mmCIF file of C-alpha atoms in Angstrom:
data_model
loop_
_atom_site.group_PDB
_atom_site.id
_atom_site.type_symbol
_atom_site.label_atom_id
_atom_site.label_comp_id
_atom_site.label_asym_id
_atom_site.label_seq_id
_atom_site.Cartn_x
_atom_site.Cartn_y
_atom_site.Cartn_z
ATOM 1 C CA MET R 1 -165.802 -59.812 -43.388
ATOM 2 C CA LYS R 2 -163.481 -62.748 -42.603
ATOM 3 C CA THR R 3 -165.471 -65.565 -43.716
ATOM 4 C CA LEU R 4 -162.673 -68.103 -43.267
ATOM 5 C CA ALA R 5 -161.777 -67.184 -39.730
ATOM 6 C CA GLY R 6 -161.579 -70.120 -37.578
ATOM 7 C CA LYS R 7 -160.919 -72.620 -40.319
ATOM 8 C CA SER R 8 -157.976 -75.034 -40.656
ATOM 9 C CA LEU R 9 -156.667 -77.266 -43.341
ATOM 10 C CA PHE R 10 -154.232 -80.185 -43.484
ATOM 11 C CA ILE R 11 -152.011 -80.407 -46.664
ATOM 12 C CA THR R 12 -150.938 -83.884 -47.460
ATOM 13 C CA GLY R 13 -149.567 -85.600 -50.595
ATOM 14 C CA THR R 14 -149.502 -88.559 -52.806
ATOM 15 C CA ASP R 15 -145.846 -88.944 -51.916
ATOM 16 C CA THR R 16 -142.894 -87.040 -50.599
ATOM 17 C CA ASP R 17 -141.445 -84.146 -52.603
ATOM 18 C CA VAL R 18 -144.623 -83.540 -54.629
ATOM 19 C CA GLY R 19 -144.636 -79.853 -53.593
ATOM 20 C CA LYS R 20 -146.602 -79.814 -50.359
ATOM 21 C CA SER R 21 -144.420 -77.015 -48.841
ATOM 22 C CA VAL R 22 -144.810 -74.848 -51.842
ATOM 23 C CA MET R 23 -148.551 -75.327 -51.981
ATOM 24 C CA THR R 24 -148.825 -74.670 -48.225
ATOM 25 C CA LEU R 25 -146.776 -71.413 -48.757
ATOM 26 C CA ALA R 26 -149.034 -70.412 -51.630
ATOM 27 C CA LEU R 27 -152.140 -70.999 -49.569
ATOM 28 C CA ALA R 28 -150.803 -69.083 -46.693
ATOM 29 C CA LEU R 29 -149.631 -65.975 -48.972
ATOM 30 C CA ALA R 30 -153.086 -66.059 -50.547
ATOM 31 C CA LEU R 31 -154.782 -66.066 -47.120
ATOM 32 C CA GLU R 32 -152.475 -63.219 -45.990
ATOM 33 C CA LYS R 33 -153.235 -61.213 -49.062
ATOM 34 C CA ALA R 34 -156.856 -61.604 -48.265
ATOM 35 C CA GLY R 35 -156.225 -60.050 -44.808
ATOM 36 C CA TYR R 36 -156.030 -63.211 -42.578
ATOM 37 C CA ARG R 37 -153.675 -63.839 -39.782
ATOM 38 C CA VAL R 38 -152.131 -67.187 -40.804
ATOM 39 C CA GLY R 39 -150.274 -69.948 -38.938
ATOM 40 C CA VAL R 40 -148.471 -72.844 -40.410
ATOM 41 C CA PHE R 41 -148.146 -75.964 -38.188
ATOM 42 C CA LYS R 42 -145.780 -78.888 -38.624
ATOM 43 C CA PRO R 43 -146.899 -81.725 -36.209
ATOM 44 C CA LEU R 44 -143.763 -83.646 -37.117
ATOM 45 C CA GLN R 45 -140.704 -82.439 -39.076
ATOM 46 C CA SER R 46 -137.924 -84.864 -39.854
ATOM 47 C CA GLY R 47 -134.858 -83.740 -41.951
ATOM 48 C CA ALA R 48 -134.165 -80.800 -39.622
ATOM 49 C CA TYR R 49 -130.798 -79.224 -39.844
ATOM 50 C CA VAL R 50 -128.594 -77.449 -37.335
ATOM 51 C CA GLU R 51 -128.288 -73.728 -37.995
ATOM 52 C CA ASN R 52 -126.722 -71.227 -35.522
ATOM 53 C CA GLY R 53 -126.469 -74.056 -32.956
ATOM 54 C CA LYS R 54 -130.109 -75.083 -33.070
ATOM 55 C CA LEU R 55 -132.265 -77.425 -35.031
ATOM 56 C CA THR R 56 -134.233 -75.692 -37.815
ATOM 57 C CA ALA R 57 -137.426 -76.925 -39.580
ATOM 58 C CA PRO R 58 -136.786 -76.564 -43.428
ATOM 59 C CA ASP R 59 -140.399 -76.449 -44.298
ATOM 60 C CA LEU R 60 -141.132 -73.713 -41.797
ATOM 61 C CA ALA R 61 -137.898 -71.855 -42.738
ATOM 62 C CA LEU R 62 -139.332 -71.641 -46.374
ATOM 63 C CA MET R 63 -142.513 -69.925 -45.025
ATOM 64 C CA GLN R 64 -140.456 -67.416 -43.078
ATOM 65 C CA ASN R 65 -138.283 -66.602 -46.092
ATOM 66 C CA PHE R 66 -141.384 -65.413 -47.896
ATOM 67 C CA SER R 67 -143.315 -63.849 -44.930
ATOM 68 C CA LYS R 68 -142.210 -62.606 -41.551
ATOM 69 C CA THR R 69 -145.852 -62.420 -40.368
ATOM 70 C CA ILE R 70 -146.783 -66.138 -40.845
ATOM 71 C CA LEU R 71 -146.788 -67.720 -37.320
ATOM 72 C CA CYS R 72 -145.084 -71.010 -37.333
ATOM 73 C CA GLY R 73 -145.140 -74.038 -35.101
ATOM 74 C CA CYS R 74 -143.775 -77.551 -34.813
ATOM 75 C CA SER R 75 -144.334 -80.185 -32.112
ATOM 76 C CA TYR R 76 -141.556 -82.703 -33.074
ATOM 77 C CA LEU R 77 -138.460 -81.464 -34.751
ATOM 78 C CA LEU R 78 -136.207 -84.376 -35.801
ATOM 79 C CA GLN R 79 -133.059 -85.018 -37.683
ATOM 80 C CA GLY R 80 -132.814 -87.602 -40.446
ATOM 81 C CA GLU R 81 -134.283 -87.802 -43.975
ATOM 82 C CA CYS R 82 -136.688 -90.582 -43.133
ATOM 83 C CA SER R 83 -140.257 -91.000 -41.765
ATOM 84 C CA PRO R 84 -141.046 -89.347 -38.500
ATOM 85 C CA ALA R 85 -141.582 -92.689 -36.840
ATOM 86 C CA LEU R 86 -138.045 -93.895 -37.841
ATOM 87 C CA ALA R 87 -136.513 -90.454 -36.834
ATOM 88 C CA MET R 88 -138.160 -90.634 -33.337
ATOM 89 C CA LYS R 89 -137.060 -94.238 -32.800
ATOM 90 C CA LEU R 90 -133.396 -93.369 -33.730
ATOM 91 C CA ALA R 91 -133.419 -90.335 -31.408
ATOM 92 C CA GLY R 92 -135.227 -92.106 -28.580
ATOM 93 C CA THR R 93 -138.060 -89.588 -28.740
ATOM 94 C CA ALA R 94 -141.379 -90.447 -27.104
ATOM 95 C CA PHE R 95 -144.518 -89.550 -29.096
ATOM 96 C CA PHE R 96 -147.666 -88.042 -27.632
ATOM 97 C CA MET R 97 -150.627 -87.198 -29.757
ATOM 98 C CA GLU R 98 -151.997 -84.870 -27.060
ATOM 99 C CA LYS R 99 -148.773 -82.689 -27.413
ATOM 100 C CA ILE R 100 -149.708 -82.288 -31.088
ATOM 101 C CA ARG R 101 -153.453 -81.409 -30.263
ATOM 102 C CA ARG R 102 -152.251 -78.891 -27.613
ATOM 103 C CA ASP R 103 -149.742 -77.189 -29.864
ATOM 104 C CA PHE R 104 -152.143 -76.963 -32.658
ATOM 105 C CA ALA R 105 -154.795 -75.474 -30.473
ATOM 106 C CA ALA R 106 -152.392 -72.819 -29.149
ATOM 107 C CA LEU R 107 -151.596 -71.756 -32.638
ATOM 108 C CA GLN R 108 -155.194 -71.682 -33.465
ATOM 109 C CA LYS R 109 -155.843 -69.077 -30.716
ATOM 110 C CA LYS R 110 -153.253 -66.663 -32.235
ATOM 111 C CA CYS R 111 -154.472 -67.014 -35.989
ATOM 112 C CA ASP R 112 -157.545 -66.635 -38.176
ATOM 113 C CA VAL R 113 -156.462 -69.701 -40.262
ATOM 114 C CA VAL R 114 -154.042 -72.439 -39.579
ATOM 115 C CA LEU R 115 -152.634 -74.629 -42.329
ATOM 116 C CA VAL R 116 -151.075 -77.989 -41.214
ATOM 117 C CA GLU R 117 -148.435 -79.456 -43.359
ATOM 118 C CA GLY R 118 -147.824 -83.224 -43.135
ATOM 119 C CA ALA R 119 -144.843 -85.333 -43.919
ATOM 120 C CA GLY R 120 -144.897 -87.777 -46.943
ATOM 121 C CA GLY R 121 -148.266 -89.276 -47.743
ATOM 122 C CA LEU R 122 -151.209 -90.327 -45.617
ATOM 123 C CA LEU R 123 -149.605 -93.638 -44.665
ATOM 124 C CA CYS R 124 -146.240 -92.191 -43.781
ATOM 125 C CA PRO R 125 -145.292 -93.896 -40.499
ATOM 126 C CA VAL R 126 -145.700 -91.702 -37.402
ATOM 127 C CA HIS R 127 -145.364 -94.209 -34.516
ATOM 128 C CA PHE R 128 -144.416 -97.835 -34.935
ATOM 129 C CA GLY R 129 -145.568 -99.197 -31.698
ATOM 130 C CA GLU R 130 -149.112 -97.759 -32.004
ATOM 131 C CA HIS R 131 -149.189 -98.311 -35.794
ATOM 132 C CA LEU R 132 -149.956 -94.647 -36.290
ATOM 133 C CA THR R 133 -149.679 -92.856 -39.729
ATOM 134 C CA MET R 134 -150.066 -89.309 -40.971
ATOM 135 C CA ALA R 135 -153.800 -89.976 -41.559
ATOM 136 C CA ASP R 136 -154.289 -90.668 -37.808
ATOM 137 C CA ILE R 137 -152.876 -87.046 -37.153
ATOM 138 C CA ILE R 138 -155.464 -85.623 -39.422
ATOM 139 C CA LYS R 139 -158.208 -87.600 -37.781
ATOM 140 C CA ALA R 140 -156.913 -86.564 -34.273
ATOM 141 C CA LEU R 141 -156.961 -82.899 -35.298
ATOM 142 C CA GLU R 142 -160.481 -83.211 -36.831
ATOM 143 C CA ILE R 143 -159.851 -80.920 -39.786
ATOM 144 C CA PRO R 144 -160.371 -81.411 -43.650
ATOM 145 C CA CYS R 145 -157.376 -81.921 -46.014
ATOM 146 C CA VAL R 146 -156.246 -81.355 -49.525
ATOM 147 C CA ILE R 147 -154.054 -83.831 -51.484
ATOM 148 C CA VAL R 148 -151.101 -82.429 -53.460
ATOM 149 C CA ALA R 149 -150.020 -84.623 -56.495
ATOM 150 C CA ARG R 150 -147.478 -84.356 -59.336
ATOM 151 C CA SER R 151 -148.716 -83.733 -62.907
ATOM 152 C CA ARG R 152 -147.309 -86.587 -64.733
ATOM 153 C CA LEU R 153 -147.868 -90.243 -65.768
ATOM 154 C CA GLY R 154 -148.903 -92.213 -62.732
ATOM 155 C CA THR R 155 -150.897 -89.215 -61.190
ATOM 156 C CA VAL R 156 -154.272 -90.886 -61.653
ATOM 157 C CA ASN R 157 -153.387 -93.977 -59.651
ATOM 158 C CA HIS R 158 -151.587 -92.058 -56.907
ATOM 159 C CA CYS R 159 -154.509 -89.537 -56.638
ATOM 160 C CA LEU R 160 -157.276 -92.230 -56.537
ATOM 161 C CA MET R 161 -155.312 -94.323 -53.995
ATOM 162 C CA THR R 162 -154.712 -91.447 -51.640
ATOM 163 C CA ASP R 163 -158.320 -90.129 -52.033
ATOM 164 C CA SER R 164 -159.515 -93.645 -51.247
ATOM 165 C CA ILE R 165 -157.368 -94.167 -48.163
ATOM 166 C CA ALA R 166 -158.407 -90.637 -46.850
ATOM 167 C CA LYS R 167 -162.039 -91.567 -47.098
ATOM 168 C CA LYS R 168 -161.515 -95.053 -45.406
ATOM 169 C CA TYR R 169 -160.049 -93.035 -42.522
ATOM 170 C CA GLY R 170 -163.188 -90.909 -42.542
ATOM 171 C CA LEU R 171 -161.397 -87.758 -43.618
ATOM 172 C CA GLN R 172 -162.987 -84.832 -45.528
ATOM 173 C CA VAL R 173 -161.016 -84.196 -48.700
ATOM 174 C CA LYS R 174 -161.526 -80.639 -49.997
ATOM 175 C CA GLY R 175 -159.535 -81.158 -53.155
ATOM 176 C CA LEU R 176 -156.809 -82.743 -55.257
ATOM 177 C CA LEU R 177 -154.192 -80.197 -56.146
ATOM 178 C CA LEU R 178 -152.250 -80.992 -59.328
ATOM 179 C CA ASN R 179 -148.979 -79.192 -58.876
ATOM 180 C CA ARG R 180 -146.956 -77.610 -61.763
ATOM 181 C CA PHE R 181 -149.744 -78.309 -64.332
ATOM 182 C CA PRO R 182 -148.479 -77.479 -67.809
ATOM 183 C CA GLU R 183 -150.352 -74.988 -70.008
ATOM 184 C CA THR R 184 -149.755 -77.208 -73.012
ATOM 185 C CA THR R 185 -148.285 -80.658 -73.307
ATOM 186 C CA ASP R 186 -147.751 -83.399 -75.776
ATOM 187 C CA ASP R 187 -148.083 -85.984 -72.937
ATOM 188 C CA ILE R 188 -151.400 -87.716 -73.571
ATOM 189 C CA ALA R 189 -151.654 -89.000 -69.893
ATOM 190 C CA VAL R 190 -151.243 -85.465 -68.493
ATOM 191 C CA ARG R 191 -153.836 -83.920 -71.075
ATOM 192 C CA HIS R 192 -156.406 -86.339 -69.925
ATOM 193 C CA VAL R 193 -155.559 -86.638 -66.269
ATOM 194 C CA CYS R 194 -158.477 -84.508 -65.023
ATOM 195 C CA GLU R 195 -161.005 -86.482 -67.133
ATOM 196 C CA GLU R 196 -159.608 -89.902 -65.838
ATOM 197 C CA ILE R 197 -159.580 -88.900 -62.137
ATOM 198 C CA SER R 198 -163.109 -87.377 -62.368
ATOM 199 C CA ALA R 199 -164.458 -90.578 -63.681
ATOM 200 C CA TYR R 200 -163.726 -92.300 -60.327
ATOM 201 C CA THR R 201 -164.134 -89.568 -57.744
ATOM 202 C CA GLN R 202 -166.150 -86.542 -57.036
ATOM 203 C CA THR R 203 -163.341 -84.836 -55.085
ATOM 204 C CA PRO R 204 -162.787 -81.394 -56.659
ATOM 205 C CA LEU R 205 -159.643 -80.990 -58.740
ATOM 206 C CA PHE R 206 -157.454 -77.932 -58.900
ATOM 207 C CA CYS R 207 -154.758 -77.584 -61.540
ATOM 208 C CA LEU R 208 -152.022 -75.283 -60.436
ATOM 209 C CA PRO R 209 -149.782 -74.027 -63.240
ATOM 210 C CA GLU R 210 -145.963 -74.154 -62.953
ATOM 211 C CA LEU R 211 -144.516 -70.829 -62.072
ATOM 212 C CA LYS R 212 -141.501 -69.269 -63.885
ATOM 213 C CA GLU R 213 -140.463 -67.517 -60.684
ATOM 214 C CA LEU R 214 -141.293 -68.174 -57.090
ATOM 215 C CA THR R 215 -142.299 -64.796 -55.711
ATOM 216 C CA ALA R 216 -144.793 -63.995 -52.974
ATOM 217 C CA GLU R 217 -147.112 -62.418 -55.523
ATOM 218 C CA ASN R 218 -146.899 -65.234 -58.044
ATOM 219 C CA LEU R 219 -147.450 -67.805 -55.155
ATOM 220 C CA ALA R 220 -150.479 -65.850 -53.726
ATOM 221 C CA CYS R 221 -152.052 -65.642 -57.195
ATOM 222 C CA LEU R 222 -152.067 -69.447 -57.536
ATOM 223 C CA PHE R 223 -155.081 -69.656 -55.109
ATOM 224 C CA GLU R 224 -156.473 -66.030 -55.211
ATOM 225 C CA ASP R 225 -159.687 -67.217 -57.044
ATOM 226 C CA THR R 226 -160.111 -70.519 -55.206
ATOM 227 C CA ILE R 227 -159.138 -69.939 -51.589
ATOM 228 C CA ASP R 228 -162.702 -69.661 -50.464
ATOM 229 C CA ARG R 229 -163.535 -73.009 -52.136
ATOM 230 C CA ILE R 230 -160.556 -74.925 -50.692
ATOM 231 C CA ILE R 231 -160.522 -73.511 -47.081
ATOM 232 C CA GLY R 232 -164.291 -72.736 -46.620
#
C-alpha cells in the first residue's frame, strides 16, 4: 500500500551549498526504492548552463544522472550564480507565482510524491518588487518542508534561525536534516549539536552520515528507515 501517495515536500536549507540537492536526490531514490513514482520540481533554478544549445538545470541534471525515471520540472531556468530575483532582473524575466503553482500541480498529476527543491535559504530573494522570498514559494504551494544544514560549528544558530523564520511564515517543518554528520568527532560543538538544538525547538532532528561513495543504493539507504516520518 502506497501510504505516501499524494504527498509533497519542500527541501530548503540554512544556506546555499549545504547539500540540498544531494538530500533531495537521496529522498527521491529512497521513495523510488519503496515503489513510488517520484517527481522533483525546481520552482526557480539560477546558475543554469548551456549544454547542446539549450539551458540545463544543474540540480535536475544531478537527479537524472542517478535515475532516468525521476520526473523533473522547472518553472524558471536562469543563468547567473546569484539569487533567482537578481537572475530574473538581469534577464528581464517576468515572475508569476501562478506559473509555479500550475507547473507544480501538473507534475503532481503524474507522480505519487513530488519533492520541491528550493534555492538558497528561506529568505533567498525571489522577486524584488513584491518582496518575495523562497518562504513565500513554500507558502503558496501549501506543502511542508525540511531544512538541510551543515554539521559543524555554527549549525545550532543557523538551524534555529531558519526554523524560527519558517514558523513565522506559518510553514510546517517536518525535520532538520544534519548533512554529512560524522560517526565520531573531536569537535565538541558537533558532538553536542543535537542536544543544543533540541533544547530550543521540538522540530525532529535527523543526522545523515557522510557517504564514502555517492551511489544510488547508498543514497537511498540514507532515508530507508525514516522516509515515512519525513514525508508522511
